[in-house]
Short mmCIF file of C-alpha atoms and ligand atoms in Angstrom, two decimals:
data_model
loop_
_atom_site.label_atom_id
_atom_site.label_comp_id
_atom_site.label_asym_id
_atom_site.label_seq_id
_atom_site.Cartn_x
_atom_site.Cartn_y
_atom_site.Cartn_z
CA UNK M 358 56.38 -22.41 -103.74
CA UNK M 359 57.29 -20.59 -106.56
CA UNK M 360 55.06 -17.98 -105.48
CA UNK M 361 56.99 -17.50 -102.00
CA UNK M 362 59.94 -17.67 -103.83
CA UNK M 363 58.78 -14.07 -105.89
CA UNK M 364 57.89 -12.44 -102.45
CA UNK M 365 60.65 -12.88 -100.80
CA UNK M 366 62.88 -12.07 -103.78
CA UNK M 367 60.84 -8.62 -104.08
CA UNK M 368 61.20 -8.31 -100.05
CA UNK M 369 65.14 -8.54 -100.60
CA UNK M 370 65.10 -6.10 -103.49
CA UNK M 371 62.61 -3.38 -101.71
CA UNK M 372 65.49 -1.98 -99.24
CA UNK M 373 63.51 1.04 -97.85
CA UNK M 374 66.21 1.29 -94.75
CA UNK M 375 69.15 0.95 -96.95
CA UNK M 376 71.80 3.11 -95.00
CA UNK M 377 70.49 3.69 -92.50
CA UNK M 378 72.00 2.71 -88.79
CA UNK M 379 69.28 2.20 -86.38
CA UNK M 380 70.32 1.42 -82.47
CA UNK M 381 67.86 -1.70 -81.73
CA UNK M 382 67.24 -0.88 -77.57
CA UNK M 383 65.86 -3.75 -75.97
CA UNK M 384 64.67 -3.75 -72.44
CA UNK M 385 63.99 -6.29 -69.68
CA UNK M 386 60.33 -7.71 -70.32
CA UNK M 387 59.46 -11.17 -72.42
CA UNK M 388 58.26 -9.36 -75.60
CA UNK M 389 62.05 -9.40 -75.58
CA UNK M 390 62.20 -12.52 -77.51
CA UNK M 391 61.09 -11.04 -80.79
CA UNK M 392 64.20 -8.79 -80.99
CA UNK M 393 65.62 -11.40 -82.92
CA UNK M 394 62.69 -11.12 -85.32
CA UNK M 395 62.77 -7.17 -85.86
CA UNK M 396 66.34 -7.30 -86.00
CA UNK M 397 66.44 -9.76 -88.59
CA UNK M 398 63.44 -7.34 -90.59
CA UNK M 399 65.13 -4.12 -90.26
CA UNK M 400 68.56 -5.95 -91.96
CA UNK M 401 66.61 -7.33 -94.53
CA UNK M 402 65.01 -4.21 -95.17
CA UNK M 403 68.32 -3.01 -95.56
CA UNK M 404 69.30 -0.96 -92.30
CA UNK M 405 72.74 -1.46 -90.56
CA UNK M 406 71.10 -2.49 -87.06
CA UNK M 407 72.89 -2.32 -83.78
CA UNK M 408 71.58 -4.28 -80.69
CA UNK M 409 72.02 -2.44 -77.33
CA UNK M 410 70.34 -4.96 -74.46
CA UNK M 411 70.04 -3.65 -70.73
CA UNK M 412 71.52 -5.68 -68.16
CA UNK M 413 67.83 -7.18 -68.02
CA UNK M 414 67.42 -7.86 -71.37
CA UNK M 415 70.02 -10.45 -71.41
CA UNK M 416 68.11 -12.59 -68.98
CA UNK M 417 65.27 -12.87 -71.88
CA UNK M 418 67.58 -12.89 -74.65
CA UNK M 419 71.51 -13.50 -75.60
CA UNK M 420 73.52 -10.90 -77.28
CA UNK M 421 75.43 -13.21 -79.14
CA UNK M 422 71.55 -13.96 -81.16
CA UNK M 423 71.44 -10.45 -81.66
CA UNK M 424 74.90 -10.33 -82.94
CA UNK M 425 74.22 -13.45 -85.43
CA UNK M 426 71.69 -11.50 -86.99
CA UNK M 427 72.58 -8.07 -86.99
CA UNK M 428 76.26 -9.16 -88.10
CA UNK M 429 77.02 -6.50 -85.63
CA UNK M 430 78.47 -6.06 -82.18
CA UNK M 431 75.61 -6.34 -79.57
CA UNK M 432 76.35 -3.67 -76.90
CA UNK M 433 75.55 -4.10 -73.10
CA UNK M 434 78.00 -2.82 -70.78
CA UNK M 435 78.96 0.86 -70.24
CA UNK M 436 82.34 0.53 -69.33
CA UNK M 437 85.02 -2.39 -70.58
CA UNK M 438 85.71 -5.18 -68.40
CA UNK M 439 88.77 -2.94 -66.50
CA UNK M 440 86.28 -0.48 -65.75
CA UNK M 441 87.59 1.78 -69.25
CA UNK M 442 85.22 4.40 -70.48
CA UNK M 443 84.52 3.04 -73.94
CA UNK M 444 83.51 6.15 -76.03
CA UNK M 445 82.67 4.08 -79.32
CA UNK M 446 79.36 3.70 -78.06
CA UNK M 447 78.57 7.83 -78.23
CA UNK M 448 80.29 7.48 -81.49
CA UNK M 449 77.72 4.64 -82.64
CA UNK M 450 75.04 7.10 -80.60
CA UNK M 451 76.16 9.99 -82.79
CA UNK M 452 75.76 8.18 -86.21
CA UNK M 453 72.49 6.31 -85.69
CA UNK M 454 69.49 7.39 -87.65
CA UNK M 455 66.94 6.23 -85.28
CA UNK M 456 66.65 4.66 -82.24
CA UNK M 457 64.00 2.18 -81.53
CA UNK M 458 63.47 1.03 -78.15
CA UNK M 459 61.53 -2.58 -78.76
CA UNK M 460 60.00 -3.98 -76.10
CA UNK M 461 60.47 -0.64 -73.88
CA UNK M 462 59.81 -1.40 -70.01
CA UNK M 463 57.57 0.71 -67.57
CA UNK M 464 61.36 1.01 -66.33
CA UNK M 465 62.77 2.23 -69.06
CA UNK M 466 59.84 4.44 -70.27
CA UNK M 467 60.24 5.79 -66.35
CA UNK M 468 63.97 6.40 -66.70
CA UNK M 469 63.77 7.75 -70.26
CA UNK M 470 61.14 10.72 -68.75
CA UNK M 471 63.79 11.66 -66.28
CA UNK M 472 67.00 11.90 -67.91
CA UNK M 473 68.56 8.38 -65.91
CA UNK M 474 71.34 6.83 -67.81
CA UNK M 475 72.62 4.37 -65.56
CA UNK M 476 73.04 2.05 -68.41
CA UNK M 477 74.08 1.84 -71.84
CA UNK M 478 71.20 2.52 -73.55
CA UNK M 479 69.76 5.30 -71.84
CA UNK M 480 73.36 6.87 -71.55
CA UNK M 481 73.01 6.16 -75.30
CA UNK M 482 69.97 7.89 -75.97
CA UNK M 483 70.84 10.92 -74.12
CA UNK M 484 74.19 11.43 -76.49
CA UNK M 485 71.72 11.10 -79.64
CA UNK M 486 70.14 13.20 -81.46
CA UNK M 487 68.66 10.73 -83.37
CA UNK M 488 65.09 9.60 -83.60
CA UNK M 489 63.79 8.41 -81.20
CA UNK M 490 60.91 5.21 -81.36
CA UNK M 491 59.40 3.26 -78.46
CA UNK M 492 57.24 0.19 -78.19
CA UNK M 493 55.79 -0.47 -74.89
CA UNK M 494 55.47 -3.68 -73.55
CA UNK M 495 54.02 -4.71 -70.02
CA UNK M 496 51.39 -6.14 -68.02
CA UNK M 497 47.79 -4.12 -68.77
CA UNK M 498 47.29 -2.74 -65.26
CA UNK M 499 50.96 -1.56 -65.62
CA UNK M 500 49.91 0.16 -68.61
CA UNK M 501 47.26 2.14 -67.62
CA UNK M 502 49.45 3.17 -64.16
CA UNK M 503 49.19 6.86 -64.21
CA UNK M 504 52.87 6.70 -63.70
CA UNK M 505 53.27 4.91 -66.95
CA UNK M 506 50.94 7.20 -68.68
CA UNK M 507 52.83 10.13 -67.40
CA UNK M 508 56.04 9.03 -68.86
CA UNK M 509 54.87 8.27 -71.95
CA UNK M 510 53.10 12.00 -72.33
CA UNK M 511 56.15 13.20 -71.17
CA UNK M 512 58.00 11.44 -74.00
CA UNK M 513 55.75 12.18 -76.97
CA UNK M 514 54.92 15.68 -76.09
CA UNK M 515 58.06 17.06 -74.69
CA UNK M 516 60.96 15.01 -76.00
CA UNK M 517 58.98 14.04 -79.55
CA UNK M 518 59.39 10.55 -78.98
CA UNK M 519 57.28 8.21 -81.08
CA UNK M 520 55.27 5.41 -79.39
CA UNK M 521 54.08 2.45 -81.02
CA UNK M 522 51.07 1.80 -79.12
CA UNK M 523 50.96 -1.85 -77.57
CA UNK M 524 48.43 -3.95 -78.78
CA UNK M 525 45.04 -5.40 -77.07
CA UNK M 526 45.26 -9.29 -76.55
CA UNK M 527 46.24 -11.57 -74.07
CA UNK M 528 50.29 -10.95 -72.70
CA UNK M 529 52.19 -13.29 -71.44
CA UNK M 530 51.27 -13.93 -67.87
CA UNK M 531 47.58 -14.69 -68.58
CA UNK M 532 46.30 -11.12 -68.24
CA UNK M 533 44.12 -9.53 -71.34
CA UNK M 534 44.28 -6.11 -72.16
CA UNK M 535 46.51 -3.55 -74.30
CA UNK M 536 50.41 -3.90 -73.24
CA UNK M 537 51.51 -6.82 -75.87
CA UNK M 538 54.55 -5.57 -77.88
CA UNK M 539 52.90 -4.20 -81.64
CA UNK M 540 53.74 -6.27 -83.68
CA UNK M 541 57.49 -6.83 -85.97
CA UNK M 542 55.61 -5.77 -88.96
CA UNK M 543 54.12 -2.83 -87.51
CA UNK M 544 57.25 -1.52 -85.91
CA UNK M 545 59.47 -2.00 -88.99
CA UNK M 546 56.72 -0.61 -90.89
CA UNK M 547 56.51 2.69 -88.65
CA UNK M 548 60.56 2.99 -88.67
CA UNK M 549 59.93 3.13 -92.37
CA UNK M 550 57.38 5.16 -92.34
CA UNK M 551 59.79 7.58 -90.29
CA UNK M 552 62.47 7.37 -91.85
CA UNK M 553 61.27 7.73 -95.37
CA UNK M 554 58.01 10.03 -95.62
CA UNK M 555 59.13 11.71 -92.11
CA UNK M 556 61.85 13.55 -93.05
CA UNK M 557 59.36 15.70 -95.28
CA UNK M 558 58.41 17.58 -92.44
CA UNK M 559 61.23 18.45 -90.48
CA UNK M 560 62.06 21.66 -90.22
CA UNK M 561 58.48 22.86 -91.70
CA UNK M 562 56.50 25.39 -90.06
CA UNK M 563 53.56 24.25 -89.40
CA UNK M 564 50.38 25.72 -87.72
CA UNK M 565 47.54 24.47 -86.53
CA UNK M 566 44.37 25.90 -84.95
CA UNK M 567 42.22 24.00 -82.20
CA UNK M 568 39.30 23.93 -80.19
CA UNK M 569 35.98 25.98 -80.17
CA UNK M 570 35.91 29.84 -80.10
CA UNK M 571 33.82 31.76 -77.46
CA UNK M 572 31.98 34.63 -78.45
CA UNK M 573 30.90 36.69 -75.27
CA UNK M 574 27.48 37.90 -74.60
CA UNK M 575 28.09 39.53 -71.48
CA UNK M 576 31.04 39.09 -68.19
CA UNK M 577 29.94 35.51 -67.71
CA UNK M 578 28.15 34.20 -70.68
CA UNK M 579 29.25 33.42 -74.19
CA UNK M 580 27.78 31.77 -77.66
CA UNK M 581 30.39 28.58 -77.94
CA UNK M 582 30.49 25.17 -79.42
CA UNK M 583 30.94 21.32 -78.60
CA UNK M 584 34.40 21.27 -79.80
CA UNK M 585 37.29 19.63 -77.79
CA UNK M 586 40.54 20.60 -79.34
CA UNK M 587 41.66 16.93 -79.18
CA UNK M 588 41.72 17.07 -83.58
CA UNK M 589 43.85 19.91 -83.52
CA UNK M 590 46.15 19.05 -80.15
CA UNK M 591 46.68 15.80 -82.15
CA UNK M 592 47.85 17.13 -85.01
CA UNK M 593 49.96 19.49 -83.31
CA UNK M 594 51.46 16.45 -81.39
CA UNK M 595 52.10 14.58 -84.69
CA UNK M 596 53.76 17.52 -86.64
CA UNK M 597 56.25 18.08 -83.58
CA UNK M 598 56.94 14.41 -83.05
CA UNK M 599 58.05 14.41 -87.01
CA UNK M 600 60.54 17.50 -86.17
CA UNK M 601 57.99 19.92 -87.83
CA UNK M 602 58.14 23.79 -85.92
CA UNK M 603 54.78 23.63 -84.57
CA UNK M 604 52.24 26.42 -83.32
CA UNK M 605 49.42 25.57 -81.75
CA UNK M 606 46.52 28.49 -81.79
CA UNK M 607 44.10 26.97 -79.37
CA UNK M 608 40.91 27.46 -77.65
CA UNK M 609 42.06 24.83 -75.08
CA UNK M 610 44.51 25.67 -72.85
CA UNK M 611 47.64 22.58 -72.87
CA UNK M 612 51.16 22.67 -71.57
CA UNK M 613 53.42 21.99 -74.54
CA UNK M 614 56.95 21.90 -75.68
CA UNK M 615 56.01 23.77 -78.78
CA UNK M 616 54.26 27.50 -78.63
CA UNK M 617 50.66 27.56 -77.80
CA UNK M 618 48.53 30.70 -78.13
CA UNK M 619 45.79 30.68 -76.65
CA UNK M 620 43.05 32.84 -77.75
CA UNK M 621 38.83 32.61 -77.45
CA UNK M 622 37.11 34.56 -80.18
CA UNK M 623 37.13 33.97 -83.26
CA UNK M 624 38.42 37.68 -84.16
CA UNK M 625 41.47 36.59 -80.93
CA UNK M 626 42.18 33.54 -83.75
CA UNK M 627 42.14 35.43 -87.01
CA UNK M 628 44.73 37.84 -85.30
CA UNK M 629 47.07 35.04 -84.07
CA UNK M 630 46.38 33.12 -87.22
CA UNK M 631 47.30 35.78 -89.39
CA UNK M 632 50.17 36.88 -87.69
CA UNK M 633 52.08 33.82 -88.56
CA UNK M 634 50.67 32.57 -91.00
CA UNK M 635 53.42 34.30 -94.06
CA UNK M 636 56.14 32.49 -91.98
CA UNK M 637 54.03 28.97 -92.29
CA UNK M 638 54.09 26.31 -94.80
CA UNK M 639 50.73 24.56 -93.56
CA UNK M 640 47.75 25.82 -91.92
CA UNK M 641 45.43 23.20 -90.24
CA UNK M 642 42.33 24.68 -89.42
CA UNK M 643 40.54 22.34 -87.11
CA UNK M 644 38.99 24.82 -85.07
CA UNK M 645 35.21 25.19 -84.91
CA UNK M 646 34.91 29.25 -85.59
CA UNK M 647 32.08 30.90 -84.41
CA UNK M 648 30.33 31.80 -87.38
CA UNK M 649 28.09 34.61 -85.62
CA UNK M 650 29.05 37.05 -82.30
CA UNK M 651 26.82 38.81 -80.38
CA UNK M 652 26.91 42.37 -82.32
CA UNK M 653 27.31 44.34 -78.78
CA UNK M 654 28.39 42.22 -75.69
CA UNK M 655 27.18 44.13 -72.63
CA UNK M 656 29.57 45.18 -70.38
CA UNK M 657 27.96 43.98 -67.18
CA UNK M 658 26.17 41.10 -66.72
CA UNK M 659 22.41 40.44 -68.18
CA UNK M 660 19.65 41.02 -65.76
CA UNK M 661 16.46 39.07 -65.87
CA UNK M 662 14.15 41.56 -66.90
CA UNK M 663 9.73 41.21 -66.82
CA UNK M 664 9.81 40.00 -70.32
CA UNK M 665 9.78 36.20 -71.05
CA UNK M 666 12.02 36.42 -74.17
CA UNK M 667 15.53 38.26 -75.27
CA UNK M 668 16.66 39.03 -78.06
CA UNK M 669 20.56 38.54 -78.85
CA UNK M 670 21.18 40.01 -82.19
CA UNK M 671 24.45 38.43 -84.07
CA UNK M 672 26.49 39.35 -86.89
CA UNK M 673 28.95 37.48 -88.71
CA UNK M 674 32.35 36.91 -87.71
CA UNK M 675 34.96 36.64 -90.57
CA UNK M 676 35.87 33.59 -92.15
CA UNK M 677 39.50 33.06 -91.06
CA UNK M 678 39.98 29.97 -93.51
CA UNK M 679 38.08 31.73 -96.52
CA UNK M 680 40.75 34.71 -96.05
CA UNK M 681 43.83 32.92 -95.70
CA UNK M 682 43.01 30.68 -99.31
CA UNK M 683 42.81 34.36 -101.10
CA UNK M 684 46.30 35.14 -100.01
CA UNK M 685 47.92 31.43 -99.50
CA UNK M 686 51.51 31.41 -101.63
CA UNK M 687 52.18 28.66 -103.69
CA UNK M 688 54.66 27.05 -101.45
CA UNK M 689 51.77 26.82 -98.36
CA UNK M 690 49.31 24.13 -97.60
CA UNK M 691 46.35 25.12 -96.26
CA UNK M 692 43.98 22.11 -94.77
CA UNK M 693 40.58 22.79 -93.98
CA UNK M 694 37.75 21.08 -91.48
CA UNK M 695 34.20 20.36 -92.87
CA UNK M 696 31.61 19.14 -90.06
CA UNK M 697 29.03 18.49 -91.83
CA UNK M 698 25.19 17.19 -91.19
CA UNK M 699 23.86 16.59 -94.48
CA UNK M 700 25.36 16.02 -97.66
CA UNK M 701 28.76 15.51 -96.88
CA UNK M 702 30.66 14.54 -99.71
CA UNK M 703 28.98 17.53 -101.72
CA UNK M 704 29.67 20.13 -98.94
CA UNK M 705 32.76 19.56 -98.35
CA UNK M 706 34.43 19.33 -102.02
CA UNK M 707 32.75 23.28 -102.06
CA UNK M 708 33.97 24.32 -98.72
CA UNK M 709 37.25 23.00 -100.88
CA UNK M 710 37.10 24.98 -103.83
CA UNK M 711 35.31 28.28 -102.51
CA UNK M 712 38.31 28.22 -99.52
CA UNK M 713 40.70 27.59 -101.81
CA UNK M 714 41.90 24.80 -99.78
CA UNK M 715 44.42 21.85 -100.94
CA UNK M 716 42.94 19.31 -98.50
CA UNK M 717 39.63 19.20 -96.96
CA UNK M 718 38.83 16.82 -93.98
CA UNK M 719 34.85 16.41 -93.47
CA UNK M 720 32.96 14.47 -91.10
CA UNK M 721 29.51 13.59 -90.37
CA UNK M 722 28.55 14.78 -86.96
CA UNK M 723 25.70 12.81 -87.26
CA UNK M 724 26.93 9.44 -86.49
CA UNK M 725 26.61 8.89 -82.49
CA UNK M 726 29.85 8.46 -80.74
CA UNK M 727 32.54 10.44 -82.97
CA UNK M 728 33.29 13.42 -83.59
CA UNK M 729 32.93 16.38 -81.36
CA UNK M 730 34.23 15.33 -77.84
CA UNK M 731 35.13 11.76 -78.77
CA UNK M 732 38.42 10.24 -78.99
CA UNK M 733 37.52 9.02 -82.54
CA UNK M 734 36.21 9.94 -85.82
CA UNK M 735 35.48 8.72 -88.94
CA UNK M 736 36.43 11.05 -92.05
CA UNK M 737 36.61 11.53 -95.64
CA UNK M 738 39.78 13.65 -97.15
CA UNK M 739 39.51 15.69 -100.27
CA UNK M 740 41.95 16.96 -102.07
CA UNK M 741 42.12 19.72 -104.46
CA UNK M 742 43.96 16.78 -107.50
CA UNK M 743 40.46 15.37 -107.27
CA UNK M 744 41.56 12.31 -104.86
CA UNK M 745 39.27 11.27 -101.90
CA UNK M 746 40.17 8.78 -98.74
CA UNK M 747 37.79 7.20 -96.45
CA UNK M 748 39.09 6.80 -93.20
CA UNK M 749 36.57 4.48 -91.12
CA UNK M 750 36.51 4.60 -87.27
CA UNK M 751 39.98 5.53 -85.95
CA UNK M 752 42.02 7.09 -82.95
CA UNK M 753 42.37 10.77 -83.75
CA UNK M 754 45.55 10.48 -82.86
CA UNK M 755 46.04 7.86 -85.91
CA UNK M 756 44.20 10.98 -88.40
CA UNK M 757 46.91 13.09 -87.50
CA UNK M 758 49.52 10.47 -88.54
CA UNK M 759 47.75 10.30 -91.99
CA UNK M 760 47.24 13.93 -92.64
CA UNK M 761 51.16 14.45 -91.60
CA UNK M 762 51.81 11.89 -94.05
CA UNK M 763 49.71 13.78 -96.71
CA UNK M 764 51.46 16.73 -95.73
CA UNK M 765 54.76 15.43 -96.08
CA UNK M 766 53.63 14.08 -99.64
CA UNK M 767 52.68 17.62 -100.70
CA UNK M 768 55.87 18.72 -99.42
CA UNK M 769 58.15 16.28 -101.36
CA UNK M 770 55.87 16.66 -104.28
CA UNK M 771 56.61 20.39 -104.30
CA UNK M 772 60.76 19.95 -103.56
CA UNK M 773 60.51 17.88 -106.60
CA UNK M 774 58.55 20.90 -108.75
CA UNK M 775 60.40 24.05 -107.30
CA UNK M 776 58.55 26.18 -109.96
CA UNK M 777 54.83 25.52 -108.81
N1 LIG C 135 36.31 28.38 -90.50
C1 LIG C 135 37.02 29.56 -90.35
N2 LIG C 135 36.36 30.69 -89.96
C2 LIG C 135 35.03 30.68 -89.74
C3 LIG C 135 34.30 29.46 -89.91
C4 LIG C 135 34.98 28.33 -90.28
O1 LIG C 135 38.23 29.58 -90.56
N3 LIG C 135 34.42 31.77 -89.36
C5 LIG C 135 37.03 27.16 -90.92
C6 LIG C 135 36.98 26.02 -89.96
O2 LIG C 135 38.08 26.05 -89.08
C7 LIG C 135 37.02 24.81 -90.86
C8 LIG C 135 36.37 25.30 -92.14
O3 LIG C 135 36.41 26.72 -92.09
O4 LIG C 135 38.35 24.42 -91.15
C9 LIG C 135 34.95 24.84 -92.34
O5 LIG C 135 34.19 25.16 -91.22
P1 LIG C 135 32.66 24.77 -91.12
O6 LIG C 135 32.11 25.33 -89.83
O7 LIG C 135 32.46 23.33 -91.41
O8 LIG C 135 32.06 25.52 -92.36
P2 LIG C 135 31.62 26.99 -92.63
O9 LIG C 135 32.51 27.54 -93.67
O10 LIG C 135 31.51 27.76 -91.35
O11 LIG C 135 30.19 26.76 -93.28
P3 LIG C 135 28.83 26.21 -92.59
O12 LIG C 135 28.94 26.49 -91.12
O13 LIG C 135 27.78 27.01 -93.28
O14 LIG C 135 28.78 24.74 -92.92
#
């Protein structure tokens, strides 16, 4: 007793959202119901919260519940009950922080990729240029629709919206699958997350490199590697979704909101890579650079001659990573890749210090199943202060979150030491 008495006293006095107004959307689906409970955790955690329900919404839920808890007007209607424009809600728009759309609807997430504000809340949304957070709630099968998946592409990688990703289980009709609401925790904990460490990165220049390189032997053949881009194209993703400028310098060809160059040798890279990289205050080198290139790539295609063998004689390409850490300022970041097959810990903490790298991110490309191709990987992060993180099994997509949130660390640790 006395124990839950000391949490929830430390709860109250931890205010991480203190001042800050965040517009609570809530959409038409059952996962409705905990509104009430992320309302209640985002005032506790000290944010001013402001319920907007759809005209759905309040067939799951009441505003006046909202209103109890948020001690706040809930908002539902677009116009007043004479049919009065009521511009205090693009004033409320205006102010908000964030915006956190919790349970968002295949509907909504539909009318949110094309610009629809028939309602309140997506009228809302348009006239903010606040953060903006969605949790996705539905039936499985809905889900994976690729309508649904569109939308939400369209949202994270155009518009920078954040998803929470639903969570696998059994939803409320009977089906199992991924579509239940994440949970209140995890939401409030991501708004946080946002909110706090987020802000870190906006505005930053960050650049990140993707993909394998191609080195050409001849018209139609080339020495390349397994590598996906899917590393790098997350961590592009993440920086922009965090307001960071991002350029991607890819391998892979992808149709973003941010600039992509797209190059294929590893000499095409260095070029793009160091023309920006004085303007940047990260580098991310996740590309997998062709060590060796052909020395002389023929200029018409390779006949098959008597002899059972050829010879293709390589030479090395230079190491765009190693020459970057020579001339890195102090203000930069530079975080290198280490795919390793032996020895990992060892190889990468030198690839570390002989780059000259603040950050290195190594993998074993040993273990089946990650890695190179794969959705996943497992890693280990080294940085130059002598800390290490293991990160077991994951999304790559979830990597990218934590290396923007060691990023934006580094970044508020060197606002705080201007002279470094
Ligand atoms: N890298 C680079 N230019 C190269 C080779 C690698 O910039 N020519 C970068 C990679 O993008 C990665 C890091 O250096 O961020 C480590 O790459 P990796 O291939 O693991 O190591 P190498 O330095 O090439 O050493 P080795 O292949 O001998 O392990």
């Amino acid at each position: 007793m006395k124990r839950a008495r000391k949490r929830e006293e430390t709860f109250e006095k931890f205010n991480p959202l203190e001042n800050k107004t965040i517009l609570l959307g809530i959409s038409g689906g059952i996962a409705a119901y905990k509104a009430c409970d992320l309302a209640s955790m985002l005032r506790r955690s000290g944010a001013d919260v402001h319920a907007v329900l759809t005209k759905n919404a309040k067939e799951f839920i009441t505003p006046l519940s909202l209103q109890t808890i948020t001690r706040n007007p809930s908002h539902c209607e677009q116009y007043g009950a004479n049919g009065e424009w009521r511009p205090e809600h693009i004033d409320l728009a205006k102010r908000a922080d964030l915006i956190i759309i919790a349970p968002a609807t295949a509907d909504m997430l539909a009318k949110l990729a094309t610009g629809i504000c028939d309602e309140l809340l997506t009228t809302m949304v348009l006239a903010s240029k606040a953060k903006v957070m969605i949790a996705p709630a539905m039936n499985p099968t809905m889900m994976e629709h690729p309508s649904v998946v569109h939308n939400l592409e369209i949202l994270q990688n155009r518009y920078r919206y954040e998803v929470i990703p639903p969570e696998f289980g059994e939803v409320a009709c009977g089906d199992w699958g991924s579509g239940k609401m994440a949970s209140v925790e995890t939401i409030v904990a991501a708004i946080a997350s946002r909110l706090v460490s987020h802000g870190a990165m906006s505005g930053k220049h960050i650049m990140v490199t993707a993909g394998g390189t191609r080195e050409p032997i001849d018209p139609v053949r080339f020495i390349g590697n397994r590598s996906s881009g899917k590393m790098g194209i997350a961590m592009a993703d993440a920086a922009f979704a965090r307001g960071a400028d991002v350029t991607l310098v890819s391998t892979v060809e992808v149709d973003r909101a941010y600039p992509v160059i797209l190059v294929e040798t590893a000499f095409e890279m260095q070029e793009a890579v160091e023309g920006e990289f004085d303007s940047c205050d990260a580098l991310v080198m996740t590309a997998a650079v062709a060590d060796f290139r052909p020395l002389s790539v023929s200029t018409n295609k390779i006949k098959k001659t008597e002899s059972e063998d050829i010879n293709l004689e390589l030479t090395k390409n230079p190491d765009i990573l190693d020459l970057l850490g020579r001339v890195k300022k102090k203000h930069q970041v530079i975080i290198g890749f280490a795919a390793e097959s032996e020895e990992l810990l060892s190889n990468a903490s030198q690839k570390l210090k002989r780059k000259n790298l603040d950050v290195i991110v190594g993998n074993d490309i040993t273990v089946p199943d990650i890695g190179f191709g794969s959705d996943d990987n497992a890693v280990v992060i080294l940085s130059e202060d002598g800390t290490r993180e293991n990160l077991t099994r994951m999304p790559k997509r979830a990597i990218a979150e934590h290396l923007c949130d060691l990023l934006a660390s580094k970044f508020a640790a060197m606002e705080k030491t201007p002279a470094r």
